[in-house]
mmCIF file with all atom_site columns, C-alpha atoms in Angstrom:
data_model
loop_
_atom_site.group_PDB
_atom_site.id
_atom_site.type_symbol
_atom_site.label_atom_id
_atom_site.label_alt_id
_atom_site.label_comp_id
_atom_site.label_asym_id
_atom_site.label_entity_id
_atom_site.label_seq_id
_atom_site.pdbx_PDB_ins_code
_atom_site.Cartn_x
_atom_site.Cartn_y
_atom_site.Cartn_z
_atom_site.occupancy
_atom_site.B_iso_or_equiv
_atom_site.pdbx_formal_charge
_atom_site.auth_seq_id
_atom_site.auth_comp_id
_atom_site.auth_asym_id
_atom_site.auth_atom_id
_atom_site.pdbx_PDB_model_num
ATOM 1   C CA . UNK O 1 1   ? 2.075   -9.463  7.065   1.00 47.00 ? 410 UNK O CA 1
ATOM 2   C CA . UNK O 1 2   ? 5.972   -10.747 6.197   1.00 76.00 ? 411 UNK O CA 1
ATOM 3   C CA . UNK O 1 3   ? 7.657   -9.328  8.885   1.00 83.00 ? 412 UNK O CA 1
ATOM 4   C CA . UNK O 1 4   ? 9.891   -6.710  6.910   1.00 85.00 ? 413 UNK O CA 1
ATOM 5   C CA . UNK O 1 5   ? 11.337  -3.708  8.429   1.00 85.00 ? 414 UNK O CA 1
ATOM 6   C CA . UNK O 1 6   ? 12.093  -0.870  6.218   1.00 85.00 ? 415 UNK O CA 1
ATOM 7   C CA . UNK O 1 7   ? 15.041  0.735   6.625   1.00 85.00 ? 416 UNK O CA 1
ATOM 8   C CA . UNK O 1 8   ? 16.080  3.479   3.641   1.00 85.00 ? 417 UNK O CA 1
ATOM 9   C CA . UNK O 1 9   ? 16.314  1.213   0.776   1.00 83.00 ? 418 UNK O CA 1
ATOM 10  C CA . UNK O 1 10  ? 16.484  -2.214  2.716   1.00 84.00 ? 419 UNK O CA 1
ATOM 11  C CA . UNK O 1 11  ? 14.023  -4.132  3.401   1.00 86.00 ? 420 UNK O CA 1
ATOM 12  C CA . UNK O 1 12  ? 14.867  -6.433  6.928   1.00 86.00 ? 421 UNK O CA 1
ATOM 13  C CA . UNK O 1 13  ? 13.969  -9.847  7.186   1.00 86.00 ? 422 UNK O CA 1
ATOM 14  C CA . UNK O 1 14  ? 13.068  -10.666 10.653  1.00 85.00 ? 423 UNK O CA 1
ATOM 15  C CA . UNK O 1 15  ? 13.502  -14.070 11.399  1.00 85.00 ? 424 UNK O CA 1
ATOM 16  C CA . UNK O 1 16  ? 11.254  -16.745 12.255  1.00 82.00 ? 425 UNK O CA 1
ATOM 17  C CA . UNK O 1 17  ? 12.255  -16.615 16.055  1.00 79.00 ? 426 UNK O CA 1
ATOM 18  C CA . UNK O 1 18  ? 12.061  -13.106 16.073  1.00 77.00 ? 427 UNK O CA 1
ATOM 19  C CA . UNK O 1 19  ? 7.983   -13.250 14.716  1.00 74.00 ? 428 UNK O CA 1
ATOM 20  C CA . UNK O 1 20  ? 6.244   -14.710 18.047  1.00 75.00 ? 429 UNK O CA 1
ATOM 21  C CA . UNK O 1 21  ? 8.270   -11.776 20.271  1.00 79.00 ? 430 UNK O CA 1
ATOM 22  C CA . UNK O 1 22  ? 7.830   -9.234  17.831  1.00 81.00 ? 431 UNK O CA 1
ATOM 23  C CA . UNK O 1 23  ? 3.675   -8.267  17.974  1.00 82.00 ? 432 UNK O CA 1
ATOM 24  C CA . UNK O 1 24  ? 2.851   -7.389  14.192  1.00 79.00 ? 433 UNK O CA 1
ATOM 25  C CA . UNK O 1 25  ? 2.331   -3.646  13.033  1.00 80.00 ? 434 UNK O CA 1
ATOM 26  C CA . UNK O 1 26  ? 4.921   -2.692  16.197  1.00 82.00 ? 435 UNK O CA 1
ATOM 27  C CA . UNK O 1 27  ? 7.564   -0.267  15.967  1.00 85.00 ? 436 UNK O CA 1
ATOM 28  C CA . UNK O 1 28  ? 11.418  -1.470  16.031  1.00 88.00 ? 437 UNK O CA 1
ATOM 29  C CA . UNK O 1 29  ? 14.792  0.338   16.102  1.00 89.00 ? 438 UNK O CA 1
ATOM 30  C CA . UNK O 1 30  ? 17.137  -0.021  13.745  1.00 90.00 ? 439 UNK O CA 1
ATOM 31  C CA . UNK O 1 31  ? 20.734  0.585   15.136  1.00 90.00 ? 440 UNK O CA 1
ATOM 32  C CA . UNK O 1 32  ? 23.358  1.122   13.098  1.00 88.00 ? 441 UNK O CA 1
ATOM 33  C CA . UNK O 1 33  ? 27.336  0.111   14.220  1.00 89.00 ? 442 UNK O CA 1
ATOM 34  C CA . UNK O 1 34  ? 30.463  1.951   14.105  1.00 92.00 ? 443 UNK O CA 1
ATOM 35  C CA . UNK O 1 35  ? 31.114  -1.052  11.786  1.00 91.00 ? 444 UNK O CA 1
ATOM 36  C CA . UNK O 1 36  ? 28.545  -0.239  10.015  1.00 87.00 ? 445 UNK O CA 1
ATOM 37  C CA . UNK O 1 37  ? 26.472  -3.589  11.150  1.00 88.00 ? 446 UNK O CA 1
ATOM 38  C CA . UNK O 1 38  ? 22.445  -2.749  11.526  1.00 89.00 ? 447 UNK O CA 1
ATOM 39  C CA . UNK O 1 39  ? 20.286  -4.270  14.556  1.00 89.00 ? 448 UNK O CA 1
ATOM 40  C CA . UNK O 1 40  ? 17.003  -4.426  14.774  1.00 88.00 ? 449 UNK O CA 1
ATOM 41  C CA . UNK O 1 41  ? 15.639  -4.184  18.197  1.00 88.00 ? 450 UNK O CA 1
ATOM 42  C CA . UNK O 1 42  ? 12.380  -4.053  19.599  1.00 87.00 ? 451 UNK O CA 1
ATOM 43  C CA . UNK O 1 43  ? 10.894  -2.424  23.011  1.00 85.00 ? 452 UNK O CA 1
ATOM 44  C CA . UNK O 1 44  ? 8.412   -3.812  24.814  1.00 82.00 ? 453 UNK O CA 1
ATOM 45  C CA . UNK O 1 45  ? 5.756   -2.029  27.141  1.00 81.00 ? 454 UNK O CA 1
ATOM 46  C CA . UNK O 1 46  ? 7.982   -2.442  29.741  1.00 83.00 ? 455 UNK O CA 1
ATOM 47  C CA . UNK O 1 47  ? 10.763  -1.020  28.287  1.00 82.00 ? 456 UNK O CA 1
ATOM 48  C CA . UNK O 1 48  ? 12.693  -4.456  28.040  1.00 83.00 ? 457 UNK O CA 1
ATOM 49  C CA . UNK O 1 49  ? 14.890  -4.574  24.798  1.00 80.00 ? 458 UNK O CA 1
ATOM 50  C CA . UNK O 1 50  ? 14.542  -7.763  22.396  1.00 82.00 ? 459 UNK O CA 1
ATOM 51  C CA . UNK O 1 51  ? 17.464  -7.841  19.366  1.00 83.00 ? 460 UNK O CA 1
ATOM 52  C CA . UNK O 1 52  ? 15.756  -9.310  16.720  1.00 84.00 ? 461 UNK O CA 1
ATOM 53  C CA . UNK O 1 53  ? 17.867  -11.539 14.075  1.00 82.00 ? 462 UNK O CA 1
ATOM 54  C CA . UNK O 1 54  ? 17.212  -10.451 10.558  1.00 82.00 ? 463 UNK O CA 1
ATOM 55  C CA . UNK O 1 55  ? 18.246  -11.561 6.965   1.00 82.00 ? 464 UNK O CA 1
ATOM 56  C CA . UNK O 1 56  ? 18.305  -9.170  3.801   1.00 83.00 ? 465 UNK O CA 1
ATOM 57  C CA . UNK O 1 57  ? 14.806  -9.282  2.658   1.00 81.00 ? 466 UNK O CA 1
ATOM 58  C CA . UNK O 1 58  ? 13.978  -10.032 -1.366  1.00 77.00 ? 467 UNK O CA 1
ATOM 59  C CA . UNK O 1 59  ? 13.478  -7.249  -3.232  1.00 72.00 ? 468 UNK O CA 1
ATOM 60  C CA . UNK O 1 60  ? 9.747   -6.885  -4.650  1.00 69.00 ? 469 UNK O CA 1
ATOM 61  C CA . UNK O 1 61  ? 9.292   -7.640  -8.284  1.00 69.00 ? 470 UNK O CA 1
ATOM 62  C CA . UNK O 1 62  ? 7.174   -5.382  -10.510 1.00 70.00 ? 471 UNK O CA 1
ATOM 63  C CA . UNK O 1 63  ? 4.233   -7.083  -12.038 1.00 70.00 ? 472 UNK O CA 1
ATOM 64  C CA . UNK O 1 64  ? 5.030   -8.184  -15.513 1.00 72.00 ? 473 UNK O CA 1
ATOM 65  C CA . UNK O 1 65  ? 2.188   -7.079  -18.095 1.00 71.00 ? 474 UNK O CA 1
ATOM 66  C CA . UNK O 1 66  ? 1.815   -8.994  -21.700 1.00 72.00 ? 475 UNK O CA 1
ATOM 67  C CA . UNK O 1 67  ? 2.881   -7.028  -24.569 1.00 74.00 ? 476 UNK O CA 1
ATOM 68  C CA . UNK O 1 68  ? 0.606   -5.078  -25.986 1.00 70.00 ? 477 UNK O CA 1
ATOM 69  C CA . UNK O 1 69  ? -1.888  -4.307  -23.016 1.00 68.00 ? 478 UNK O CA 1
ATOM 70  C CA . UNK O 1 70  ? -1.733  -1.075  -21.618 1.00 70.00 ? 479 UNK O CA 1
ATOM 71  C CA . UNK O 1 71  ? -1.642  -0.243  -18.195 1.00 67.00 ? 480 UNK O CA 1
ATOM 72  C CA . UNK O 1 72  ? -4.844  1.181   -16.825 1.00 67.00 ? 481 UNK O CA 1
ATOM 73  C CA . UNK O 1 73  ? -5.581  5.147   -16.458 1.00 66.00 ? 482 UNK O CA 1
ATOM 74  C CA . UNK O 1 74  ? -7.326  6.485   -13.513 1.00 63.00 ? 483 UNK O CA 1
ATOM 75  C CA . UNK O 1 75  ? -11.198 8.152   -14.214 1.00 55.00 ? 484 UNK O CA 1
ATOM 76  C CA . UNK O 1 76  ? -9.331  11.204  -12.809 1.00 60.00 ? 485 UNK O CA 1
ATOM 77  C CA . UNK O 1 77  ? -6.374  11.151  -15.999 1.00 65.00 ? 486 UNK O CA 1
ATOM 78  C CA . UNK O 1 78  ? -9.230  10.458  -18.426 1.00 65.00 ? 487 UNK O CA 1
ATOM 79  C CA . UNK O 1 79  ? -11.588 13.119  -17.301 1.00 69.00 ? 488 UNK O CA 1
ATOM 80  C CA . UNK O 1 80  ? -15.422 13.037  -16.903 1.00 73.00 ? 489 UNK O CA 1
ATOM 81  C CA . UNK O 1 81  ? -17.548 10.785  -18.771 1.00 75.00 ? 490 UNK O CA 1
ATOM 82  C CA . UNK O 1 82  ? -20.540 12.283  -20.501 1.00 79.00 ? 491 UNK O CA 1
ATOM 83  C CA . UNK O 1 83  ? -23.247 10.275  -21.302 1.00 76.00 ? 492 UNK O CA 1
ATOM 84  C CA . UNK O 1 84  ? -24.963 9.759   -24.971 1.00 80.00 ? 493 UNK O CA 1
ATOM 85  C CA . UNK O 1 85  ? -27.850 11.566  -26.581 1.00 78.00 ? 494 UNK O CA 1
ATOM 86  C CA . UNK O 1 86  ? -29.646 8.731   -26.491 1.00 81.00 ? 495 UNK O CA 1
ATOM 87  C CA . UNK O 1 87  ? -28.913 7.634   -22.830 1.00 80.00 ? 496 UNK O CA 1
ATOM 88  C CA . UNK O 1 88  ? -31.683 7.013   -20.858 1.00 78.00 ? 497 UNK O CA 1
ATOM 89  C CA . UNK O 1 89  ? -30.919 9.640   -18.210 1.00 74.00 ? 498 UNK O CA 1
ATOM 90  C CA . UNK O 1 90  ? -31.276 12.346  -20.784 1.00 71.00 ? 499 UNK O CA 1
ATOM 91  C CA . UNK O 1 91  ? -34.806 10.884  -21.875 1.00 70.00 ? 500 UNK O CA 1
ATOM 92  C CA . UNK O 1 92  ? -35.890 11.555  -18.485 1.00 68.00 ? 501 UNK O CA 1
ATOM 93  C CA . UNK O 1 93  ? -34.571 15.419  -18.592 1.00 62.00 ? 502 UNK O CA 1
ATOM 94  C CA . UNK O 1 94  ? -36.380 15.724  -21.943 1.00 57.00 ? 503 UNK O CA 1
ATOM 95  C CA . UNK O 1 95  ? -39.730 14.136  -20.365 1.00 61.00 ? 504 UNK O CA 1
ATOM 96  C CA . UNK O 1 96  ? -39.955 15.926  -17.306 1.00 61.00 ? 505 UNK O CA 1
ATOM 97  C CA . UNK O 1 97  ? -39.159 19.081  -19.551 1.00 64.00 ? 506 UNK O CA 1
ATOM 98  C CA . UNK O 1 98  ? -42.204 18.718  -21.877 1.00 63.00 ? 507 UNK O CA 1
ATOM 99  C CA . UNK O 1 99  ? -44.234 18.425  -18.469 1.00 65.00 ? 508 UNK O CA 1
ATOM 100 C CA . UNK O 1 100 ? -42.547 21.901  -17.085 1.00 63.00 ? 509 UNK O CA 1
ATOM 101 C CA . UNK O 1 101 ? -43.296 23.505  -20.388 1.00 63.00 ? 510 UNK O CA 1
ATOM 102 C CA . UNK O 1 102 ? -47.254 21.958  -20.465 1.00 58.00 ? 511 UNK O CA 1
ATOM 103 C CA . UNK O 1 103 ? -50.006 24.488  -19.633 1.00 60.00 ? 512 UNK O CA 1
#
């Protein structure tokens, strides 16, 4: 958990003071001025408001992958696998066949 409000496009930093009022996974308000300034505020069960100081939060990098290796493709984007002729699974079918067929 790193404390980050989402708020559009920004991420809000809440600062370290802010983190032992502010229970983790709670909901906040984010109040925007005629200024255009944003405040984060929290409500309690009571109902008592707590403004919570915030810095611009950094924005998440994407992971970097070496040339050359592809990303990977979901078993639903590749489709089903089937197995070989010579996979055990189909031994079994052809086994219990031969004893279906038998007199």
């Amino acid at each position: 958990n790193d404390f980050v409000v989402q708020f559009g496009k920004l991420g809000l930093q809440l600062s370290r003071s802010a983190r032992g009022r502010v229970p983790a996974g709670s909901k906040v308000i984010v109040r925007e001025t005629r200024e255009g300034s944003l405040r984060v505020v929290y409500v309690d069960r009571r109902g008592a408001e707590t403004e919570c100081p915030w810095t611009p939060a950094a924005a998440r990098q994407q992971p970097v992958r070496a040339p050359g290796v592809e990303t990977p493709v979901s078993a639903t984007k590749r489709g089903k696998h089937k197995p070989g002729a010579n996979h055990p699974w189909r031994r079994l079918q052809t086994i219990s066949s031969a004893f279906a067929e038998a007199p």
